[in-house]
Short mmCIF file of C-alpha atoms (C1' of nucleotides) in Angstrom, two decimals:
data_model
loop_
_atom_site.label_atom_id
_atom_site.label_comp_id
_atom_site.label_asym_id
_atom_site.label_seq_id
_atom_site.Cartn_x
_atom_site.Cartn_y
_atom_site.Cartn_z
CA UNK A 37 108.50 132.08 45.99
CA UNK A 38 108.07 129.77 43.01
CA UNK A 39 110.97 126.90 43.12
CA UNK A 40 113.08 128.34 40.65
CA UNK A 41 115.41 126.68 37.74
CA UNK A 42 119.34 126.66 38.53
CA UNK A 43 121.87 126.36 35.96
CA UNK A 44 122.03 122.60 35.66
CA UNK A 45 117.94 122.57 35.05
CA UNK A 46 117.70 121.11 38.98
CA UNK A 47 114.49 122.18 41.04
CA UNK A 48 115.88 124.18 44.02
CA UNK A 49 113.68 124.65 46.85
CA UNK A 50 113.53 127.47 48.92
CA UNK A 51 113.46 126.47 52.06
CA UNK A 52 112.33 129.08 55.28
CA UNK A 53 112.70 129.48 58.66
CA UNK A 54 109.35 128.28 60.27
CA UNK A 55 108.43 131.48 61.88
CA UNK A 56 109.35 133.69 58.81
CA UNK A 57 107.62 130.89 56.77
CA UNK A 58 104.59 131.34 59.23
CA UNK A 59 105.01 135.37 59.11
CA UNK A 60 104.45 135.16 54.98
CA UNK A 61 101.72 133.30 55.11
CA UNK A 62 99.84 135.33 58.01
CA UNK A 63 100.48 138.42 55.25
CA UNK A 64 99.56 136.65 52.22
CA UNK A 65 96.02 135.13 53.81
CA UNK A 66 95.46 138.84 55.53
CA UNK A 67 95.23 140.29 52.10
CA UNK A 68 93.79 137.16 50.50
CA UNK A 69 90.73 136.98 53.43
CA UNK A 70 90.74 141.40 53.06
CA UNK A 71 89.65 140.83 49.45
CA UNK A 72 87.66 137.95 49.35
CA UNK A 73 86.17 137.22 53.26
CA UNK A 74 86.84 133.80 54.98
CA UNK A 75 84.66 131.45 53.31
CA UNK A 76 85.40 133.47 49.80
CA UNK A 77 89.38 132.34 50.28
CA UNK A 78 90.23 129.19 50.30
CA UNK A 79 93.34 127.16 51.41
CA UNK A 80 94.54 126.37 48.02
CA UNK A 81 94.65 130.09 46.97
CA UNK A 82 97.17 130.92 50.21
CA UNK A 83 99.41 128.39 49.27
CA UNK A 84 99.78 129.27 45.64
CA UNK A 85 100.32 133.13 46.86
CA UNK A 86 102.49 132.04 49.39
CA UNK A 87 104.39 129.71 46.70
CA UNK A 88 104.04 127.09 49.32
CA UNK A 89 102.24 123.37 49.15
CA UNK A 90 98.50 123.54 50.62
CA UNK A 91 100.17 120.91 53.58
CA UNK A 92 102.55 123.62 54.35
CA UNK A 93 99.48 126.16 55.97
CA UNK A 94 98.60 123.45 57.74
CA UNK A 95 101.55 122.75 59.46
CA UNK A 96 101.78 126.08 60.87
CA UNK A 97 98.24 126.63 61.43
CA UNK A 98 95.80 123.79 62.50
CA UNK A 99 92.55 124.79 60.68
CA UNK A 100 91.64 127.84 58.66
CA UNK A 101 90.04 129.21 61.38
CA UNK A 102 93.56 129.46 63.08
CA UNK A 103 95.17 131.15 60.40
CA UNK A 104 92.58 134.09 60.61
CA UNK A 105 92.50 133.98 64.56
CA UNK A 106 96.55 134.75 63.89
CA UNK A 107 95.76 137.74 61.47
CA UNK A 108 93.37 138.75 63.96
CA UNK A 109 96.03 138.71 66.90
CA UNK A 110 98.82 140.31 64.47
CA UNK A 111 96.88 143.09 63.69
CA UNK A 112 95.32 143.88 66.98
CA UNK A 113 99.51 143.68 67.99
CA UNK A 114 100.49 145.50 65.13
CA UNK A 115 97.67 148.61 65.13
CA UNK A 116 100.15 151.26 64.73
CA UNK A 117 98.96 154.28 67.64
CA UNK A 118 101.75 156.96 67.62
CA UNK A 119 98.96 159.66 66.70
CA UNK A 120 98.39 159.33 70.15
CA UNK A 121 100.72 161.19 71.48
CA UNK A 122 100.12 164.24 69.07
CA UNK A 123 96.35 164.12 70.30
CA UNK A 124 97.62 164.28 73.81
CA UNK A 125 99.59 167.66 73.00
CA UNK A 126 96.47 168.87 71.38
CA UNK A 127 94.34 168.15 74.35
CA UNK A 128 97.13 169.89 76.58
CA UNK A 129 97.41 173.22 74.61
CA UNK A 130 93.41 172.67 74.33
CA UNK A 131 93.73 173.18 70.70
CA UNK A 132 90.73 171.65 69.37
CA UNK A 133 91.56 172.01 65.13
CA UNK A 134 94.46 170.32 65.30
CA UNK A 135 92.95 167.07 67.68
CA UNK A 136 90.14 166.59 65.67
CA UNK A 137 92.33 167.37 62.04
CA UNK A 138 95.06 164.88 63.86
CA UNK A 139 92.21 162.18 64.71
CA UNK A 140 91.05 162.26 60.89
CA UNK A 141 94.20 162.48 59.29
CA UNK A 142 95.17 159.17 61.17
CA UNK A 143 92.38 157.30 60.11
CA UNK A 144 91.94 158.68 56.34
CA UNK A 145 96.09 157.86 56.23
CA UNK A 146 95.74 154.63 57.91
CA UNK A 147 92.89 153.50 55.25
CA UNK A 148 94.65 154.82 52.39
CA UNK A 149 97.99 152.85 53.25
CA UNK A 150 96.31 149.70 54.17
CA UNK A 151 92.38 149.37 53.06
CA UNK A 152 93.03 145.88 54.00
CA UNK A 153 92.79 146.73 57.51
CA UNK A 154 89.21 148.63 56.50
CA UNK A 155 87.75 145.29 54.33
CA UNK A 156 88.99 142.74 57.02
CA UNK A 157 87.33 144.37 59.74
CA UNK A 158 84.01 145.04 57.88
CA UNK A 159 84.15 141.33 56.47
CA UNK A 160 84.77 139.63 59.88
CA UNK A 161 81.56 141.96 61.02
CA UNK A 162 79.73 140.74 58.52
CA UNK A 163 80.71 137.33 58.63
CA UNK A 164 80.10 137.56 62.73
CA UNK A 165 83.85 136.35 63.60
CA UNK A 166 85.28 138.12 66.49
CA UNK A 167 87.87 140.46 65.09
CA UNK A 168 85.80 143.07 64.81
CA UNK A 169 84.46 142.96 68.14
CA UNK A 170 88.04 142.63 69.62
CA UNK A 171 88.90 145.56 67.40
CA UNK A 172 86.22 147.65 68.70
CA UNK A 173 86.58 146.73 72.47
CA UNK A 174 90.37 147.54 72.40
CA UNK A 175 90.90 150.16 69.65
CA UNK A 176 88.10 152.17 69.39
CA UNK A 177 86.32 152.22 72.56
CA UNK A 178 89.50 153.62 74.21
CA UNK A 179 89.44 156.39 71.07
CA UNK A 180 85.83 157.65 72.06
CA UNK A 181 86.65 157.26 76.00
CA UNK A 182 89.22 159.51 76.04
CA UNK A 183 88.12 161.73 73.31
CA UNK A 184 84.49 162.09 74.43
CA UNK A 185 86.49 162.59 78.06
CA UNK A 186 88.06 165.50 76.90
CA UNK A 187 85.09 167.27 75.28
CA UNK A 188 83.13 166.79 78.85
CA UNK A 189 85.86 168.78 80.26
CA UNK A 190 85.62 171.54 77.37
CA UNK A 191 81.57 171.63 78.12
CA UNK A 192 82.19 172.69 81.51
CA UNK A 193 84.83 175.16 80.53
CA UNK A 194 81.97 176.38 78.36
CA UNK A 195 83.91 175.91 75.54
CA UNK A 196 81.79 172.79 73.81
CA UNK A 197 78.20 173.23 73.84
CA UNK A 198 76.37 171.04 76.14
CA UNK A 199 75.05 167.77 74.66
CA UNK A 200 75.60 164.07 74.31
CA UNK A 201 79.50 164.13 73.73
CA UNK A 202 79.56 160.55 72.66
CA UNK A 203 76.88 161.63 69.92
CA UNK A 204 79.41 163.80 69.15
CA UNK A 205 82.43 161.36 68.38
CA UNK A 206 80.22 159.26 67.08
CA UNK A 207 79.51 162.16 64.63
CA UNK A 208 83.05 162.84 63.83
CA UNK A 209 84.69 159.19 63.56
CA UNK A 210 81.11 158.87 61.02
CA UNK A 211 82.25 162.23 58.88
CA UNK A 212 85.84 160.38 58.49
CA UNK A 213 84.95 156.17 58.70
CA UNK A 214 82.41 156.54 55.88
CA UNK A 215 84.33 158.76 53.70
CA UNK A 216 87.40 156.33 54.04
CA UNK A 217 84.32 153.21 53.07
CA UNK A 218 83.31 154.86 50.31
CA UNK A 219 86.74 155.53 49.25
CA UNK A 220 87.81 152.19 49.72
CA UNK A 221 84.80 150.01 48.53
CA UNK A 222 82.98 151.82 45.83
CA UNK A 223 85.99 154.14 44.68
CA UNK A 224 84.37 157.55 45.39
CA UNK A 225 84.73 158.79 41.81
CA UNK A 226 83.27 162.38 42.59
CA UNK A 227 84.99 163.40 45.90
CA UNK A 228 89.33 163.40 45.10
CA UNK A 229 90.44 165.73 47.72
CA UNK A 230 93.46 164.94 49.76
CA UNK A 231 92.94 163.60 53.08
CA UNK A 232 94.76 166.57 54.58
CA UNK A 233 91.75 168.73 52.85
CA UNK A 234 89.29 166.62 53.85
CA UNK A 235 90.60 166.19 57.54
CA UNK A 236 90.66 169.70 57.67
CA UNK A 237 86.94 170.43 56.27
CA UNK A 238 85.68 168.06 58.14
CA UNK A 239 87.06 168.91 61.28
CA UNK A 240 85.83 173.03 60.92
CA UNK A 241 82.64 171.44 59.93
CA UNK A 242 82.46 169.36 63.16
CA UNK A 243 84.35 171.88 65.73
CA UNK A 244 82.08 174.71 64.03
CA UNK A 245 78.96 172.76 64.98
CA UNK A 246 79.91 171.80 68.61
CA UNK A 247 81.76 175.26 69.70
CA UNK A 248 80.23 177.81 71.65
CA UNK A 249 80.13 180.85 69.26
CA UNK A 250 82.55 183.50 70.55
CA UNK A 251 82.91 187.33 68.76
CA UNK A 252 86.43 187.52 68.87
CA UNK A 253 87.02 186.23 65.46
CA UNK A 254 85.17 187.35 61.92
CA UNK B 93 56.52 124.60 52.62
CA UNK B 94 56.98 120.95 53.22
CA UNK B 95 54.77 118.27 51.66
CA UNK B 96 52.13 117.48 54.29
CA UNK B 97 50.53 114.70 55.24
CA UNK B 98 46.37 115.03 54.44
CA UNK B 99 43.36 112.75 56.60
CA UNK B 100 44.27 109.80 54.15
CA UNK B 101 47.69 109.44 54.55
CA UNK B 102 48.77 110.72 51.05
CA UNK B 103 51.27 113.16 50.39
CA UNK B 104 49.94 116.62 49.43
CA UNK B 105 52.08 118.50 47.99
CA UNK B 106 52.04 122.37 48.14
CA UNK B 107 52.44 124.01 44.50
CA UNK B 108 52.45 127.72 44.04
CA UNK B 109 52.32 129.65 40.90
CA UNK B 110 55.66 130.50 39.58
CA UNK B 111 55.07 133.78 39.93
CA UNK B 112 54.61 133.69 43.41
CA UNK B 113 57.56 130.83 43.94
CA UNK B 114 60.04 133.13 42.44
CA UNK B 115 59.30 135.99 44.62
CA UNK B 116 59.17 133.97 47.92
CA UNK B 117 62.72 132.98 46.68
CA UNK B 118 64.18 135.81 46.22
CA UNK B 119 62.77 137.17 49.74
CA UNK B 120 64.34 134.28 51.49
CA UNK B 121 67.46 134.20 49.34
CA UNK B 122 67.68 138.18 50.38
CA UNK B 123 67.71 137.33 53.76
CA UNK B 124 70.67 134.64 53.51
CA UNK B 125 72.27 136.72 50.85
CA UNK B 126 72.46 139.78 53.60
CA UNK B 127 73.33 137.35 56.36
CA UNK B 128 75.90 135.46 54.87
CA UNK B 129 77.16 137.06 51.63
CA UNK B 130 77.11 135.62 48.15
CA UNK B 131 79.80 133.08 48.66
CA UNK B 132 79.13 132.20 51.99
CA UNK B 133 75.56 131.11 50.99
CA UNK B 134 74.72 128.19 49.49
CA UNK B 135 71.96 127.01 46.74
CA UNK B 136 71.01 124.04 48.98
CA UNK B 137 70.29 126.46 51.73
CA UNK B 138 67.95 128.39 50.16
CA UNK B 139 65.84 125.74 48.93
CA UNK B 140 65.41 124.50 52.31
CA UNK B 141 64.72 127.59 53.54
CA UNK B 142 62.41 128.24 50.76
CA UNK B 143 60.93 125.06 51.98
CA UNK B 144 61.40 123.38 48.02
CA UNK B 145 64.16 121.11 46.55
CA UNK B 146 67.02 122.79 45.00
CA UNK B 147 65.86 121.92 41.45
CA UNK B 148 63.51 124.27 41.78
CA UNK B 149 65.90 127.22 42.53
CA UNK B 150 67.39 127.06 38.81
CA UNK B 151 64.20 126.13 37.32
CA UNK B 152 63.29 130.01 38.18
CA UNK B 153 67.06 131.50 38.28
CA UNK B 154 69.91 129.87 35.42
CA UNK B 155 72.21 130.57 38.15
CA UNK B 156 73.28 131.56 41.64
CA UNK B 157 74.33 134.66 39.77
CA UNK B 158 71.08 135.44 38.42
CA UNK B 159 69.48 134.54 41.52
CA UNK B 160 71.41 137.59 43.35
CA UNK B 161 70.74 139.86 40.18
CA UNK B 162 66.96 139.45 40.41
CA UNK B 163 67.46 140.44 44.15
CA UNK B 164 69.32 143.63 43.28
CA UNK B 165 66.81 143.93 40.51
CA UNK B 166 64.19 144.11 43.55
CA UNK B 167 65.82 145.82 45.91
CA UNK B 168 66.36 148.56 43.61
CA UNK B 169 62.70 148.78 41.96
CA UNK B 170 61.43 148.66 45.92
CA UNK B 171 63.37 151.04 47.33
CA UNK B 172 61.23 153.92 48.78
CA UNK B 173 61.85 156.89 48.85
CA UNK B 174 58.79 158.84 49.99
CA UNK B 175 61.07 161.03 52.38
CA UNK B 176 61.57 162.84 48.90
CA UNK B 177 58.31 164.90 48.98
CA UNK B 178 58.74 166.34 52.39
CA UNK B 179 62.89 166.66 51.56
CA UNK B 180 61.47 169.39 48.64
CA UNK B 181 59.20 171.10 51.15
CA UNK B 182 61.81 171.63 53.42
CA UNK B 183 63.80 172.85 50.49
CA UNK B 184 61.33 175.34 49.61
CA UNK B 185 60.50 176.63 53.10
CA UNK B 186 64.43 176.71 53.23
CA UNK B 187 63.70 174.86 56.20
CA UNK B 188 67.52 173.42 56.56
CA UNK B 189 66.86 171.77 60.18
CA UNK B 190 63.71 169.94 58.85
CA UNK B 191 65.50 169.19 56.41
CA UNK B 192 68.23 167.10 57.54
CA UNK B 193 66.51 166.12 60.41
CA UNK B 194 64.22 164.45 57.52
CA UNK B 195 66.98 162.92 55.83
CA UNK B 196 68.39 161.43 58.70
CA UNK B 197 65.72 160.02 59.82
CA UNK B 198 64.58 157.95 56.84
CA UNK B 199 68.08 157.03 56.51
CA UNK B 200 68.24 155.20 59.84
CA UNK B 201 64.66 154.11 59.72
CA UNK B 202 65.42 152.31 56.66
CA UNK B 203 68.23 150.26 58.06
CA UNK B 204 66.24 149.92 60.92
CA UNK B 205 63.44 148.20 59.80
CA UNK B 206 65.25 146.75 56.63
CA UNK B 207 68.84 145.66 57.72
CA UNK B 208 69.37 143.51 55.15
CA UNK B 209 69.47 146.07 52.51
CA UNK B 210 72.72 147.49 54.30
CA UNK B 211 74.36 144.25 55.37
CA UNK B 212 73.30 143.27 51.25
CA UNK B 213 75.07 146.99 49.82
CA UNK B 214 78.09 146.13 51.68
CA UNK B 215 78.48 142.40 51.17
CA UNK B 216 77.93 143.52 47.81
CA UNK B 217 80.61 146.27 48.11
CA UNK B 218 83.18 143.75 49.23
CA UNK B 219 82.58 141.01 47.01
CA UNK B 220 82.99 143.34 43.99
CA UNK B 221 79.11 142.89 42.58
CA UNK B 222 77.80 145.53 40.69
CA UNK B 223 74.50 146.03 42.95
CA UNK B 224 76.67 148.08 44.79
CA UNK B 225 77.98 150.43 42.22
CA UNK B 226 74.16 150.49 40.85
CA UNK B 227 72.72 151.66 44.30
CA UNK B 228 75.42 154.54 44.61
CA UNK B 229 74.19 155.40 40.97
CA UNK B 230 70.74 155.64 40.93
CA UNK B 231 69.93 156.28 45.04
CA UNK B 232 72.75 157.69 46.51
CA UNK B 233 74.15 160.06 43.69
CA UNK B 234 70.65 161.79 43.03
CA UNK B 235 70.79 162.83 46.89
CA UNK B 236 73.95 163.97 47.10
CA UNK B 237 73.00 165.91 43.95
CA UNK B 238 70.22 167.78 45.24
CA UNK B 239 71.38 168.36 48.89
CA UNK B 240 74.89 169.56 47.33
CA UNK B 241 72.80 171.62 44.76
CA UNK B 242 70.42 173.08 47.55
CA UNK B 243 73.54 173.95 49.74
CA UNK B 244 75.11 175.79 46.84
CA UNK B 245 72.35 177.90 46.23
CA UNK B 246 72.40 178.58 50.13
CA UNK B 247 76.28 179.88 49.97
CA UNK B 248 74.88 182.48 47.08
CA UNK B 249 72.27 183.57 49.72
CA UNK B 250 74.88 184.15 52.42
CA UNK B 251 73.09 181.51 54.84
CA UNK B 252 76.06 178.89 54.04
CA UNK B 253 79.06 178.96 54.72
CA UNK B 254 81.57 179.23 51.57
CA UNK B 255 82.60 175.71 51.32
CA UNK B 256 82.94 172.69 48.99
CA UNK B 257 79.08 171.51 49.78
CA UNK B 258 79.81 168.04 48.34
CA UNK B 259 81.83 167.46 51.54
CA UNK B 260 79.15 169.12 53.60
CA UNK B 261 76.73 166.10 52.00
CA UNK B 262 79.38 163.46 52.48
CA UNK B 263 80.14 165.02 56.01
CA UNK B 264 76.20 164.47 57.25
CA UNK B 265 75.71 161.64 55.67
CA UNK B 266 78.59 159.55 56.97
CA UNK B 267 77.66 160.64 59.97
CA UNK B 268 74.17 159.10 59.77
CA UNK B 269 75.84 156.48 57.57
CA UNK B 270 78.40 155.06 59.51
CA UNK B 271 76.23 155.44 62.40
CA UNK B 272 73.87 152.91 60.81
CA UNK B 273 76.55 150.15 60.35
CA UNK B 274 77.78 150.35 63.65
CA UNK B 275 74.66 149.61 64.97
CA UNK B 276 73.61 147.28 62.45
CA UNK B 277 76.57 145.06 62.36
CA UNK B 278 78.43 145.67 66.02
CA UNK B 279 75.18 146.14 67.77
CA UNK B 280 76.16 149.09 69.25
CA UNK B 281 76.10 148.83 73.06
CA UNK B 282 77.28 152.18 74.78
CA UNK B 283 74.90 154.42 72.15
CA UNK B 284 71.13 153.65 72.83
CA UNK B 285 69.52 156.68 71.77
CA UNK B 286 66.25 156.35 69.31
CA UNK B 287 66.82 157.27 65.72
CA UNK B 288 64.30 160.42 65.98
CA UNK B 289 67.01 161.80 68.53
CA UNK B 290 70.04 160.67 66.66
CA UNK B 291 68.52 162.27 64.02
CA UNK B 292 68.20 165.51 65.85
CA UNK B 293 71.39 165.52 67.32
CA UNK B 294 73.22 164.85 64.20
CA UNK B 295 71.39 167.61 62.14
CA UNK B 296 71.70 170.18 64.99
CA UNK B 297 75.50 169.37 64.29
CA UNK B 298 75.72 169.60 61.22
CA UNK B 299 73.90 172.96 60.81
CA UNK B 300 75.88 174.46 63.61
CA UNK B 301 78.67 174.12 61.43
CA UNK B 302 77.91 174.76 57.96
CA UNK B 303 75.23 177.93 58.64
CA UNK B 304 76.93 181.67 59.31
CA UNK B 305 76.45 182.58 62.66
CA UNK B 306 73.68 185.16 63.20
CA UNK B 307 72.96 186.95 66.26
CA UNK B 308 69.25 187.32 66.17
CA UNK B 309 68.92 183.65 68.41
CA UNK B 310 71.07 183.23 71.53
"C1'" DG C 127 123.08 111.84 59.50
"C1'" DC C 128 119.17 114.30 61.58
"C1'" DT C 129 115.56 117.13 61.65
"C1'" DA C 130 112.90 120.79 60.23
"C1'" DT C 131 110.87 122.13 55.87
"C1'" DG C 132 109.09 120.75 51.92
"C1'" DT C 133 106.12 117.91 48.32
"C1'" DT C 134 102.82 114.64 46.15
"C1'" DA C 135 98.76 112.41 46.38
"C1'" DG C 136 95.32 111.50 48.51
"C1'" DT C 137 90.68 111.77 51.89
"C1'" DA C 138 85.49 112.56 52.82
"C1'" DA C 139 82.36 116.18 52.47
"C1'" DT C 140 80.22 119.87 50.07
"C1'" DT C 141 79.67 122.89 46.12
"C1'" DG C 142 76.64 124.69 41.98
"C1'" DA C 143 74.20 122.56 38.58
"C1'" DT C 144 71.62 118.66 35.88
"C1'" DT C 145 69.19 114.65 35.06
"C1'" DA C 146 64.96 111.59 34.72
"C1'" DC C 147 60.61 111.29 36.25
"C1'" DA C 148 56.09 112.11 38.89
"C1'" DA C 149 52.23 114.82 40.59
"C1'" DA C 150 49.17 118.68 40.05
"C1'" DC C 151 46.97 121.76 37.10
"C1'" DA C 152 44.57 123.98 32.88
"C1'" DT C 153 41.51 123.49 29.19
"C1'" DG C 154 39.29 122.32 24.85
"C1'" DG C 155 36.15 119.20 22.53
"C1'" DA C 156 32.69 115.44 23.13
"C1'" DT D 261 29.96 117.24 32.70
"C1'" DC D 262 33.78 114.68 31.83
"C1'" DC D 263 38.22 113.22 30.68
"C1'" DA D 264 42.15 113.21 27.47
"C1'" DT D 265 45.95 115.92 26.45
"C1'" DG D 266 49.65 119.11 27.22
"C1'" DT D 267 51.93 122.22 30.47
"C1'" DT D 268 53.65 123.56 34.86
"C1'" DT D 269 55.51 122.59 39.42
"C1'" DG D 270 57.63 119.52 42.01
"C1'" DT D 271 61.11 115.58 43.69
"C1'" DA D 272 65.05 112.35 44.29
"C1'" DA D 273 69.35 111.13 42.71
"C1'" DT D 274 73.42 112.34 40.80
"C1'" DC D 275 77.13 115.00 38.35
"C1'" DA D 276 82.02 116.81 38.09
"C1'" DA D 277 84.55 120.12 40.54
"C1'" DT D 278 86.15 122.02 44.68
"C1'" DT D 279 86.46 122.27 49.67
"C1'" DA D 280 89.39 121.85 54.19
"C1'" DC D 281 92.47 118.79 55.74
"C1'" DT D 282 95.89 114.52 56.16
"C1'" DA D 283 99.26 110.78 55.43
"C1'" DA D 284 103.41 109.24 53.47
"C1'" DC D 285 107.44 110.32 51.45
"C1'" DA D 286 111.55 113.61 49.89
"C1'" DT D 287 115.27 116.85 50.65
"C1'" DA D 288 117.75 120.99 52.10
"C1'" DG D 289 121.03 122.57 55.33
"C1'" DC D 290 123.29 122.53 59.70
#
DNA sequence: GCTATGTTAGTAATTGATTACAAACATGGA
DNA sequence: TCCATGTTTGTAATCAATTACTAACATAGC
């Protein structure tokens, strides 16, 4: 917040709890450093979007490199999961469309509502900071664990042919990461489909290619 | 190179036609570029790398700006794309695994051998220069043209399934894609397997789930 | 009144870019 | 063949602006 004017033209400040104060900031730098990488954002920019004094980011954080290391640990903490439990009722019924449709939809939505999640983890690759290997050791690993898991189980119920089932996630989470990167980078201007439509073909495409072939159906 | 020091103690100093200066620039600028991004590199940098004082940097380039547009400039005139002629005889032996088998391959061969180009496309991406948006124009459209076209006429000839074929294209490639940029910017530890078998796997895939079933082959 | 929350006004270092000047090269006319 | 003349390729030093970060002082609100 800018200080703002009261009636009798006196500069009112707005003063904040410390740990809301350190809360807006965390949000304000996540989408600053999302946009613009680390070394493309500097301290001066934060504190004019967080309508704060440049001294006031350094009170709560002690270097720049701080601040991020908090966005890092927020989002890690915040990394919203409750698909998980619809993917575990898919794997129980065995009901392969709808864990692979439920897998994509998550990520395409996920993207969609917050592509700063997307940038910040391809900047702090590319910039070689350790978000995105935290990211990948305790987000996605687990995802292609338990998912490749599963499909091992379907190949011996003959269900899955039998290959590499990591090449296989690796395959799937490819169809749906890079269509959400292309969405969210370069704007995709010939390829609008819903990401229920595009969960959906993508997942026939992918269960199509990887199920054994039965006659029972068309 | 650095002035060196000849039998008679006098400084020698190392000139190179411009020509050849402003190439040897924008190869070691490409490198930093790709490493760091455009921000996070600086001028000073690449004249030391470039083994010449910084002067010399805007004597062949008005600005940092320019300097990065004569690299996309390259990059773009460079890029080869050889794959093409064995892409159309696949195409006209309606040879589908060869064919995306061939894709696939130079795909991940490129960022193999080259991955600056990709860490460069989506530095580029982020940052909001137009190499990006160029690349997708003139490389990455034309395929997703032809495949999408070739798949089309497929679906007429009952061999394809009856499907939107531009998210067939987007479906393989992100696939091979995404695979790529794992590997080129995580490093990929728990997915070893050589591109000519990625490749394979991938298409095999792929083709499993976009082709109508027929039951003259197991 | 006290203290946490804020500001203003700085720091030294680094940024992209420019200056003045020197060394190496090309070449035409004697 | 030679060297005077003009051009090209280089350097060192410096520019104003911006960087991350800090010290000293001010004030809101309990």
């Amino acid at each position: 917040m800018l200080p703002t004017v009261d009636s009798t033209q006196k500069v009112t400040l707005h003063k904040m709890p410390a740990a809301q104060r350190r809360n807006q900031i965390i949000q304000v730098a996540k989408n600053l450093f999302s946009q613009k990488g680390f070394v493309g954002t500097t301290t001066r920019e934060i504190s004019k979007a967080a309508g704060v004094s440049e001294a006031i980011i350094f009170r709560h954080f002690a270097t720049k490199e701080d601040l991020y290391a908090a966005i890092i640990d927020f989002i890690i903490q915040g990394y919203n999961q409750d698909f998980q439990a619809e993917m575990d009722l898919a794997m129980k019924e065995k009901d392969e469309l709808r864990l692979f449709q439920t897998l994509a939809l998550a990520i395409l939505e996920t993207h969609r509502k917050e592509p700063a999640l997307l940038r910040l983890l391809l900047y702090s690759g590319l910039e070689g900071h350790k978000l995105s290997q935290l990211f990948m050791d305790t987000q996605v690993r687990p995802i292609y664990q338990r998912i490749s898991g599963y499909l091992s189980q379907r190949v011996k119920e003959k269900v899955v042919v039998r290959s590499d089932t990591m090449v296989m996630v690796r395959g799937f989470l490819g169809m749906v990461s890079h269509h959400s990167l292309i969405r969210t980078i370069y704007g995709d201007p010939f390829l609008k489909k819903s990401n229920e439509v595009m969960s959906k073909e993508f997942a026939q495409i992918f269960l199509n290619g990887i199920l054994i072939r039965t006659s029972k159906k068309k």
